[in-house]
Amino acid sequence: MDEDLCFCNDISGLFVDLGIQYDSSQWNLFIEASFNSIKVVLLHTGNVLPSIPKAHLVTLRENYTNISLILDRIKYRDHWWFICADLKVMAILSGL
């Protein structure tokens, strides 16, 4: 927990606890942002394995600062998952 942000940044420990072998190329990062919350989930590429919640931010609006904060906290740059999101989130991430 970090204020209003609930997240998991220990990917290897999480997958060990779940009993799943981790390969970053097999997972995509799904970001869903609404007016007052942001949710981040790992989705398996083939839909063989269940989705894994990574972060949930409540009470803050969807903007670049908040999404960047989440990506920083979950250590996105260590894994470089493909990002799946709606057009609004993609526009925010690309700086439009």
N, CA, C and O atoms as a Tinker XYZ file with bonds, in Angstrom:
   384  protein
     1  N      0.842000   -1.183000    0.000000    73     2
     2  CA     0.000000    0.000000    0.000000    64     1     3
     3  C      0.888000    1.246000    0.000000    63     2     4     5
     4  O      1.909000    1.313000    0.685000    81     3
     5  N      0.467000    2.211000   -0.779000    73     3     6
     6  CA     1.123000    3.506000   -0.812000    64     5     7
     7  C      0.021000    4.543000   -0.948000    63     6     8     9
     8  O     -0.429000    4.842000   -2.054000    81     7
     9  N     -0.411000    5.090000    0.179000    73     7    10
    10  CA    -1.553000    6.001000    0.248000    64     9    11
    11  C     -2.793000    5.322000   -0.331000    63    10    12    13
    12  O     -3.274000    4.347000    0.245000    81    11
    13  N     -3.323000    5.810000   -1.455000    73    11    14
    14  CA    -4.525000    5.219000   -2.048000    64    13    15
    15  C     -4.220000    4.122000   -3.061000    63    14    16    17
    16  O     -5.138000    3.550000   -3.649000    81    15
    17  N     -2.955000    3.826000   -3.268000    73    15    18
    18  CA    -2.549000    2.848000   -4.268000    64    17    19
    19  C     -2.241000    1.508000   -3.610000    63    18    20    21
    20  O     -1.403000    1.423000   -2.713000    81    19
    21  N     -2.923000    0.474000   -4.061000    73    19    22
    22  CA    -2.651000   -0.891000   -3.622000    64    21    23
    23  C     -2.000000   -1.598000   -4.807000    63    22    24    25
    24  O     -2.586000   -1.639000   -5.889000    81    23
    25  N     -0.800000   -2.158000   -4.629000    73    23    26
    26  CA    -0.080000   -2.732000   -5.759000    64    25    27
    27  C      0.814000   -3.879000   -5.314000    63    26    28    29
    28  O      1.090000   -4.049000   -4.127000    81    27
    29  N      1.263000   -4.666000   -6.294000    73    27    30
    30  CA     2.228000   -5.738000   -6.060000    64    29    31
    31  C      3.382000   -5.520000   -7.022000    63    30    32    33
    32  O      3.179000   -5.460000   -8.234000    81    31
    33  N      4.604000   -5.401000   -6.483000    73    31    34
    34  CA     5.755000   -5.187000   -7.357000    64    33    35
    35  C      6.738000   -6.358000   -7.340000    63    34    36    37
    36  O      7.754000   -6.313000   -8.033000    81    35
    37  N      6.455000   -7.399000   -6.565000    73    35    38
    38  CA     7.314000   -8.585000   -6.514000    64    37    39
    39  C      6.732000   -9.654000   -7.435000    63    38    40    41
    40  O      6.018000  -10.554000   -6.991000    81    39
    41  N      7.048000   -9.539000   -8.719000    73    39    42
    42  CA     6.483000  -10.446000   -9.717000    64    41    43
    43  C      6.938000  -11.881000   -9.490000    63    42    44    45
    44  O      6.121000  -12.801000   -9.515000    81    43
    45  N      8.230000  -12.078000   -9.270000    73    43    46
    46  CA     8.722000  -13.445000   -9.096000    64    45    47
    47  C      8.090000  -14.102000   -7.870000    63    46    48    49
    48  O      7.707000  -15.271000   -7.927000    81    47
    49  N      7.979000  -13.373000   -6.773000    73    47    50
    50  CA     7.344000  -13.924000   -5.576000    64    49    51
    51  C      5.868000  -14.211000   -5.786000    63    50    52    53
    52  O      5.348000  -15.211000   -5.292000    81    51
    53  N      5.197000  -13.339000   -6.514000    73    51    54
    54  CA     3.775000  -13.536000   -6.793000    64    53    55
    55  C      3.548000  -14.802000   -7.602000    63    54    56    57
    56  O      2.662000  -15.593000   -7.279000    81    55
    57  N      4.340000  -15.003000   -8.653000    73    55    58
    58  CA     4.164000  -16.182000   -9.491000    64    57    59
    59  C      4.585000  -17.457000   -8.768000    63    58    60    61
    60  O      3.997000  -18.513000   -9.004000    81    59
    61  N      5.579000  -17.387000   -7.899000    73    59    62
    62  CA     5.947000  -18.552000   -7.097000    64    61    63
    63  C      4.792000  -18.932000   -6.181000    63    62    64    65
    64  O      4.448000  -20.108000   -6.062000    81    63
    65  N      4.189000  -17.926000   -5.529000    73    63    66
    66  CA     3.050000  -18.190000   -4.651000    64    65    67
    67  C      1.865000  -18.781000   -5.406000    63    66    68    69
    68  O      1.140000  -19.619000   -4.870000    81    67
    69  N      1.667000  -18.347000   -6.645000    73    67    70
    70  CA     0.559000  -18.858000   -7.449000    64    69    71
    71  C      0.878000  -20.201000   -8.105000    63    70    72    73
    72  O     -0.019000  -20.866000   -8.623000    81    71
    73  N      2.143000  -20.597000   -8.084000    73    71    74
    74  CA     2.545000  -21.861000   -8.701000    64    73    75
    75  C      2.546000  -21.804000  -10.219000    63    74    76    77
    76  O      2.279000  -22.806000  -10.881000    81    75
    77  N      2.845000  -20.638000  -10.769000    73    75    78
    78  CA     2.863000  -20.438000  -12.217000    64    77    79
    79  C      4.274000  -20.051000  -12.634000    63    78    80    81
    80  O      4.912000  -19.214000  -11.994000    81    79
    81  N      4.762000  -20.669000  -13.719000    73    79    82
    82  CA     6.079000  -20.297000  -14.238000    64    81    83
    83  C      5.941000  -18.977000  -14.983000    63    82    84    85
    84  O      5.043000  -18.822000  -15.811000    81    83
    85  N      6.824000  -18.026000  -14.695000    73    83    86
    86  CA     6.718000  -16.681000  -15.251000    64    85    87
    87  C      7.609000  -16.487000  -16.465000    63    86    88    89
    88  O      8.805000  -16.776000  -16.425000    81    87
    89  N      7.018000  -15.997000  -17.536000    73    87    90
    90  CA     7.729000  -15.572000  -18.737000    64    89    91
    91  C      7.061000  -14.276000  -19.185000    63    90    92    93
    92  O      5.900000  -14.295000  -19.594000    81    91
    93  N      7.770000  -13.152000  -19.116000    73    91    94
    94  CA     7.155000  -11.851000  -19.382000    64    93    95
    95  C      6.564000  -11.748000  -20.788000    63    94    96    97
    96  O      5.644000  -10.960000  -21.006000    81    95
    97  N      7.069000  -12.524000  -21.739000    73    95    98
    98  CA     6.535000  -12.460000  -23.101000    64    97    99
    99  C      5.153000  -13.104000  -23.205000    63    98   100   101
   100  O      4.471000  -12.926000  -24.214000    81    99
   101  N      4.731000  -13.843000  -22.192000    73    99   102
   102  CA     3.434000  -14.509000  -22.196000    64   101   103
   103  C      2.332000  -13.694000  -21.514000    63   102   104   105
   104  O      1.195000  -14.155000  -21.411000    81   103
   105  N      2.664000  -12.483000  -21.048000    73   103   106
   106  CA     1.710000  -11.683000  -20.282000    64   105   107
   107  C      1.583000  -10.280000  -20.862000    63   106   108   109
   108  O      2.560000   -9.707000  -21.345000    81   107
   109  N      0.373000   -9.731000  -20.811000    73   107   110
   110  CA     0.087000   -8.365000  -21.235000    64   109   111
   111  C     -0.451000   -7.590000  -20.044000    63   110   112   113
   112  O     -1.114000   -8.154000  -19.173000    81   111
   113  N     -0.165000   -6.308000  -20.010000    73   111   114
   114  CA    -0.638000   -5.447000  -18.934000    64   113   115
   115  C     -1.884000   -4.715000  -19.404000    63   114   116   117
   116  O     -1.832000   -3.952000  -20.369000    81   115
   117  N     -2.999000   -4.943000  -18.730000    73   115   118
   118  CA    -4.254000   -4.294000  -19.067000    64   117   119
   119  C     -4.512000   -3.172000  -18.078000    63   118   120   121
   120  O     -4.497000   -3.391000  -16.866000    81   119
   121  N     -4.750000   -1.962000  -18.592000    73   119   122
   122  CA    -5.013000   -0.795000  -17.748000    64   121   123
   123  C     -6.423000   -0.305000  -18.042000    63   122   124   125
   124  O     -6.764000   -0.028000  -19.192000    81   123
   125  N     -7.234000   -0.199000  -17.007000    73   123   126
   126  CA    -8.603000    0.298000  -17.129000    64   125   127
   127  C     -8.725000    1.507000  -16.226000    63   126   128   129
   128  O     -8.530000    1.412000  -15.014000    81   127
   129  N     -9.046000    2.635000  -16.816000    73   127   130
   130  CA    -9.178000    3.866000  -16.040000    64   129   131
   131  C    -10.592000    4.393000  -16.173000    63   130   132   133
   132  O    -11.147000    4.456000  -17.270000    81   131
   133  N    -11.161000    4.766000  -15.055000    73   131   134
   134  CA   -12.471000    5.400000  -15.060000    64   133   135
   135  C    -12.336000    6.767000  -14.399000    63   134   136   137
   136  O    -11.230000    7.209000  -14.087000    81   135
   137  N    -13.447000    7.421000  -14.192000    73   135   138
   138  CA   -13.418000    8.781000  -13.660000    64   137   139
   139  C    -12.693000    8.874000  -12.321000    63   138   140   141
   140  O    -12.011000    9.865000  -12.060000    81   139
   141  N    -12.826000    7.862000  -11.470000    73   139   142
   142  CA   -12.233000    7.968000  -10.132000    64   141   143
   143  C    -11.411000    6.761000   -9.710000    63   142   144   145
   144  O    -11.122000    6.622000   -8.521000    81   143
   145  N    -11.023000    5.890000  -10.620000    73   143   146
   146  CA   -10.170000    4.773000  -10.242000    64   145   147
   147  C     -9.378000    4.263000  -11.444000    63   146   148   149
   148  O     -9.760000    4.466000  -12.596000    81   147
   149  N     -8.277000    3.602000  -11.143000    73   147   150
   150  CA    -7.440000    2.979000  -12.169000    64   149   151
   151  C     -7.139000    1.563000  -11.709000    63   150   152   153
   152  O     -6.715000    1.352000  -10.572000    81   151
   153  N     -7.358000    0.591000  -12.590000    73   151   154
   154  CA    -7.084000   -0.807000  -12.275000    64   153   155
   155  C     -6.072000   -1.349000  -13.275000    63   154   156   157
   156  O     -6.143000   -1.046000  -14.466000    81   155
   157  N     -5.128000   -2.151000  -12.786000    73   155   158
   158  CA    -4.105000   -2.744000  -13.637000    64   157   159
   159  C     -4.085000   -4.251000  -13.386000    63   158   160   161
   160  O     -4.018000   -4.702000  -12.243000    81   159
   161  N     -4.146000   -5.030000  -14.486000    73   159   162
   162  CA    -4.238000   -6.479000  -14.396000    64   161   163
   163  C     -3.282000   -7.095000  -15.408000    63   162   164   165
   164  O     -3.117000   -6.567000  -16.508000    81   163
   165  N     -2.652000   -8.209000  -15.041000    73   163   166
   166  CA    -1.858000   -8.976000  -15.997000    64   165   167
   167  C     -2.770000  -10.001000  -16.658000    63   166   168   169
   168  O     -3.472000  -10.747000  -15.976000    81   167
   169  N     -2.759000  -10.035000  -17.989000    73   167   170
   170  CA    -3.564000  -10.983000  -18.751000    64   169   171
   171  C     -2.643000  -11.949000  -19.481000    63   170   172   173
   172  O     -1.670000  -11.529000  -20.107000    81   171
   173  N     -2.944000  -13.239000  -19.403000    73   171   174
   174  CA    -2.153000  -14.245000  -20.107000    64   173   175
   175  C     -2.466000  -14.167000  -21.598000    63   174   176   177
   176  O     -3.621000  -13.995000  -21.985000    81   175
   177  N     -1.452000  -14.293000  -22.421000    73   175   178
   178  CA    -1.600000  -14.131000  -23.862000    64   177   179
   179  C     -2.599000  -15.116000  -24.455000    63   178   180   181
   180  O     -3.413000  -14.722000  -25.290000    81   179
   181  N     -2.566000  -16.359000  -24.062000    73   179   182
   182  CA    -3.468000  -17.356000  -24.641000    64   181   183
   183  C     -4.742000  -17.566000  -23.853000    63   182   184   185
   184  O     -5.522000  -18.459000  -24.181000    81   183
   185  N     -4.976000  -16.772000  -22.825000    73   183   186
   186  CA    -6.138000  -16.929000  -21.944000    64   185   187
   187  C     -6.210000  -18.310000  -21.305000    63   186   188   189
   188  O     -7.287000  -18.759000  -20.913000    81   187
   189  N     -5.070000  -18.982000  -21.200000    73   187   190
   190  CA    -5.030000  -20.292000  -20.558000    64   189   191
   191  C     -4.992000  -20.118000  -19.043000    63   190   192   193
   192  O     -5.608000  -20.889000  -18.307000    81   191
   193  N     -4.267000  -19.105000  -18.585000    73   191   194
   194  CA    -4.127000  -18.843000  -17.154000    64   193   195
   195  C     -5.021000  -17.675000  -16.751000    63   194   196   197
   196  O     -5.366000  -16.839000  -17.586000    81   195
   197  N     -5.394000  -17.614000  -15.487000    73   195   198
   198  CA    -6.284000  -16.530000  -15.040000    64   197   199
   199  C     -5.582000  -15.175000  -15.025000    63   198   200   201
   200  O     -4.354000  -15.101000  -14.980000    81   199
   201  N     -6.373000  -14.112000  -15.063000    73   199   202
   202  CA    -5.811000  -12.768000  -14.955000    64   201   203
   203  C     -5.341000  -12.536000  -13.523000    63   202   204   205
   204  O     -5.890000  -13.109000  -12.581000    81   203
   205  N     -4.329000  -11.698000  -13.366000    73   203   206
   206  CA    -3.721000  -11.451000  -12.065000    64   205   207
   207  C     -3.766000   -9.951000  -11.779000    63   206   208   209
   208  O     -3.116000   -9.174000  -12.477000    81   207
   209  N     -4.522000   -9.534000  -10.765000    73   207   210
   210  CA    -4.559000   -8.110000  -10.416000    64   209   211
   211  C     -3.180000   -7.622000   -9.972000    63   210   212   213
   212  O     -2.502000   -8.290000   -9.192000    81   211
   213  N     -2.767000   -6.448000  -10.474000    73   211   214
   214  CA    -1.458000   -5.890000  -10.141000    64   213   215
   215  C     -1.549000   -4.627000   -9.320000    63   214   216   217
   216  O     -0.737000   -4.415000   -8.419000    81   215
   217  N     -2.533000   -3.775000   -9.615000    73   215   218
   218  CA    -2.623000   -2.499000   -8.894000    64   217   219
   219  C     -4.044000   -1.969000   -8.974000    63   218   220   221
   220  O     -4.789000   -2.248000   -9.913000    81   219
   221  N     -4.389000   -1.198000   -7.957000    73   219   222
   222  CA    -5.704000   -0.555000   -7.920000    64   221   223
   223  C     -5.533000    0.788000   -7.226000    63   222   224   225
   224  O     -5.065000    0.857000   -6.090000    81   223
   225  N     -5.910000    1.838000   -7.910000    73   223   226
   226  CA    -5.786000    3.188000   -7.381000    64   225   227
   227  C     -7.167000    3.805000   -7.309000    63   226   228   229
   228  O     -7.851000    3.944000   -8.323000    81   227
   229  N     -7.573000    4.174000   -6.103000    73   227   230
   230  CA    -8.903000    4.742000   -5.901000    64   229   231
   231  C     -8.748000    6.196000   -5.490000    63   230   232   233
   232  O     -7.752000    6.569000   -4.869000    81   231
   233  N     -9.703000    6.994000   -5.826000    73   231   234
   234  CA    -9.841000    8.408000   -5.457000    64   233   235
   235  C     -8.995000    9.360000   -6.297000    63   234   236   237
   236  O     -9.109000   10.571000   -6.106000    81   235
   237  N     -8.175000    8.896000   -7.191000    73   235   238
   238  CA    -7.410000    9.805000   -8.045000    64   237   239
   239  C     -7.853000    9.642000   -9.486000    63   238   240   241
   240  O     -8.150000    8.531000   -9.924000    81   239
   241  N     -7.899000   10.730000  -10.220000    73   239   242
   242  CA    -8.362000   10.719000  -11.604000    64   241   243
   243  C     -7.331000   10.087000  -12.529000    63   242   244   245
   244  O     -6.154000    9.945000  -12.199000    81   243
   245  N     -7.829000    9.716000  -13.701000    73   243   246
   246  CA    -6.924000    9.153000  -14.698000    64   245   247
   247  C     -6.186000   10.287000  -15.396000    63   246   248   249
   248  O     -6.781000   11.082000  -16.123000    81   247
   249  N     -4.902000   10.344000  -15.163000    73   247   250
   250  CA    -4.041000   11.305000  -15.852000    64   249   251
   251  C     -2.650000   10.699000  -15.948000    63   250   252   253
   252  O     -2.377000    9.651000  -15.362000    81   251
   253  N     -1.779000   11.360000  -16.688000    73   251   254
   254  CA    -0.446000   10.802000  -16.929000    64   253   255
   255  C      0.323000   10.586000  -15.629000    63   254   256   257
   256  O      0.992000    9.565000  -15.471000    81   255
   257  N      0.236000   11.513000  -14.717000    73   255   258
   258  CA     0.982000   11.413000  -13.456000    64   257   259
   259  C      0.582000   10.180000  -12.672000    63   258   260   261
   260  O      1.447000    9.460000  -12.173000    81   259
   261  N     -0.699000    9.925000  -12.555000    73   259   262
   262  CA    -1.169000    8.783000  -11.776000    64   261   263
   263  C     -0.872000    7.453000  -12.462000    63   262   264   265
   264  O     -0.481000    6.490000  -11.801000    81   263
   265  N     -1.053000    7.390000  -13.781000    73   263   266
   266  CA    -0.738000    6.151000  -14.496000    64   265   267
   267  C      0.764000    5.903000  -14.476000    63   266   268   269
   268  O      1.201000    4.761000  -14.331000    81   267
   269  N      1.549000    6.949000  -14.619000    73   267   270
   270  CA     3.003000    6.813000  -14.537000    64   269   271
   271  C      3.438000    6.342000  -13.150000    63   270   272   273
   272  O      4.359000    5.534000  -13.031000    81   271
   273  N      2.787000    6.838000  -12.112000    73   271   274
   274  CA     3.069000    6.402000  -10.747000    64   273   275
   275  C      2.832000    4.905000  -10.595000    63   274   276   277
   276  O      3.647000    4.197000  -10.003000    81   275
   277  N      1.719000    4.431000  -11.128000    73   275   278
   278  CA     1.418000    2.999000  -11.049000    64   277   279
   279  C      2.469000    2.189000  -11.788000    63   278   280   281
   280  O      2.979000    1.204000  -11.253000    81   279
   281  N      2.799000    2.589000  -13.014000    73   279   282
   282  CA     3.793000    1.847000  -13.794000    64   281   283
   283  C      5.142000    1.829000  -13.098000    63   282   284   285
   284  O      5.866000    0.836000  -13.169000    81   283
   285  N      5.482000    2.907000  -12.434000    73   283   286
   286  CA     6.728000    2.961000  -11.675000    64   285   287
   287  C      6.683000    2.015000  -10.477000    63   286   288   289
   288  O      7.653000    1.302000  -10.218000    81   287
   289  N      5.583000    2.000000   -9.753000    73   287   290
   290  CA     5.462000    1.177000   -8.546000    64   289   291
   291  C      5.448000   -0.318000   -8.848000    63   290   292   293
   292  O      5.967000   -1.111000   -8.062000    81   291
   293  N      4.861000   -0.710000   -9.976000    73   291   294
   294  CA     4.832000   -2.143000  -10.296000    64   293   295
   295  C      6.064000   -2.579000  -11.084000    63   294   296   297
   296  O      6.150000   -3.721000  -11.537000    81   295
   297  N      7.013000   -1.663000  -11.244000    73   295   298
   298  CA     8.294000   -1.925000  -11.918000    64   297   299
   299  C      8.093000   -2.389000  -13.359000    63   298   300   301
   300  O      8.647000   -3.401000  -13.787000    81   299
   301  N      7.292000   -1.629000  -14.090000    73   299   302
   302  CA     6.997000   -1.949000  -15.486000    64   301   303
   303  C      8.268000   -2.041000  -16.321000    63   302   304   305
   304  O      8.369000   -2.918000  -17.179000    81   303
   305  N      9.223000   -1.176000  -16.099000    73   303   306
   306  CA    10.447000   -1.145000  -16.919000    64   305   307
   307  C     11.326000   -2.381000  -16.731000    63   306   308   309
   308  O     12.234000   -2.619000  -17.527000    81   307
   309  N     11.070000   -3.156000  -15.703000    73   307   310
   310  CA    11.809000   -4.411000  -15.531000    64   309   311
   311  C     11.243000   -5.527000  -16.400000    63   310   312   313
   312  O     11.935000   -6.510000  -16.665000    81   311
   313  N      9.994000   -5.392000  -16.848000    73   311   314
   314  CA     9.314000   -6.488000  -17.542000    64   313   315
   315  C      8.888000   -6.149000  -18.960000    63   314   316   317
   316  O      8.836000   -7.041000  -19.807000    81   315
   317  N      8.581000   -4.894000  -19.247000    73   315   318
   318  CA     8.167000   -4.424000  -20.570000    64   317   319
   319  C      7.036000   -5.255000  -21.167000    63   318   320   321
   320  O      7.144000   -5.728000  -22.298000    81   319
   321  N      5.954000   -5.435000  -20.413000    73   319   322
   322  CA     4.776000   -6.110000  -20.944000    64   321   323
   323  C      4.149000   -5.244000  -22.025000    63   322   324   325
   324  O      4.294000   -4.021000  -22.006000    81   323
   325  N      3.447000   -5.876000  -22.975000    73   323   326
   326  CA     2.621000   -5.112000  -23.910000    64   325   327
   327  C      1.463000   -4.531000  -23.114000    63   326   328   329
   328  O      0.918000   -5.194000  -22.231000    81   327
   329  N      1.085000   -3.297000  -23.422000    73   327   330
   330  CA    -0.002000   -2.641000  -22.707000    64   329   331
   331  C     -1.271000   -2.698000  -23.549000    63   330   332   333
   332  O     -1.278000   -2.324000  -24.721000    81   331
   333  N     -2.339000   -3.173000  -22.925000    73   331   334
   334  CA    -3.667000   -3.192000  -23.536000    64   333   335
   335  C     -4.516000   -2.191000  -22.773000    63   334   336   337
   336  O     -4.561000   -2.223000  -21.544000    81   335
   337  N     -5.183000   -1.312000  -23.484000    73   335   338
   338  CA    -6.006000   -0.304000  -22.823000    64   337   339
   339  C     -6.953000    0.307000  -23.840000    63   338   340   341
   340  O     -6.821000    0.074000  -25.042000    81   339
   341  N     -7.908000    1.088000  -23.354000    73   339   342
   342  CA    -8.800000    1.788000  -24.268000    64   341   343
   343  C     -8.077000    3.006000  -24.848000    63   342   344   345
   344  O     -6.968000    3.343000  -24.433000    81   343
   345  N     -8.723000    3.654000  -25.810000    73   343   346
   346  CA    -8.079000    4.772000  -26.499000    64   345   347
   347  C     -7.761000    5.945000  -25.564000    63   346   348   349
   348  O     -6.764000    6.642000  -25.757000    81   347
   349  N     -8.594000    6.156000  -24.569000    73   347   350
   350  CA    -8.354000    7.260000  -23.639000    64   349   351
   351  C     -7.052000    7.042000  -22.867000    63   350   352   353
   352  O     -6.247000    7.965000  -22.741000    81   351
   353  N     -6.841000    5.841000  -22.356000    73   351   354
   354  CA    -5.614000    5.544000  -21.605000    64   353   355
   355  C     -4.403000    5.601000  -22.528000    63   354   356   357
   356  O     -3.359000    6.123000  -22.139000    81   355
   357  N     -4.525000    5.073000  -23.742000    73   355   358
   358  CA    -3.400000    5.120000  -24.679000    64   357   359
   359  C     -3.050000    6.561000  -25.035000    63   358   360   361
   360  O     -1.874000    6.892000  -25.181000    81   359
   361  N     -4.049000    7.412000  -25.174000    73   359   362
   362  CA    -3.798000    8.831000  -25.451000    64   361   363
   363  C     -3.073000    9.491000  -24.269000    63   362   364   365
   364  O     -2.169000   10.302000  -24.464000    81   363
   365  N     -3.474000    9.140000  -23.060000    73   363   366
   366  CA    -2.809000    9.679000  -21.872000    64   365   367
   367  C     -1.354000    9.229000  -21.821000    63   366   368   369
   368  O     -0.459000   10.031000  -21.554000    81   367
   369  N     -1.120000    7.940000  -22.080000    73   367   370
   370  CA     0.248000    7.397000  -22.030000    64   369   371
   371  C      1.143000    7.969000  -23.118000    63   370   372   373
   372  O      2.342000    8.149000  -22.906000    81   371
   373  N      0.570000    8.255000  -24.276000    73   371   374
   374  CA     1.396000    8.792000  -25.366000    64   373   375
   375  C      1.521000   10.307000  -25.319000    63   374   376   377
   376  O      2.202000   10.901000  -26.155000    81   375
   377  N      0.874000   10.930000  -24.356000    73   375   378
   378  CA     1.038000   12.360000  -24.168000    64   377   379
   379  C      0.092000   13.234000  -24.966000    63   378   380   381
   380  O      0.317000   14.440000  -25.071000    81   379
   381  N     -0.943000   12.671000  -25.522000    73   379   382
   382  CA    -1.916000   13.477000  -26.284000    64   381   383
   383  C     -2.849000   14.233000  -25.362000    63   382   384
   384  O     -3.726000   14.958000  -25.832000    81   383
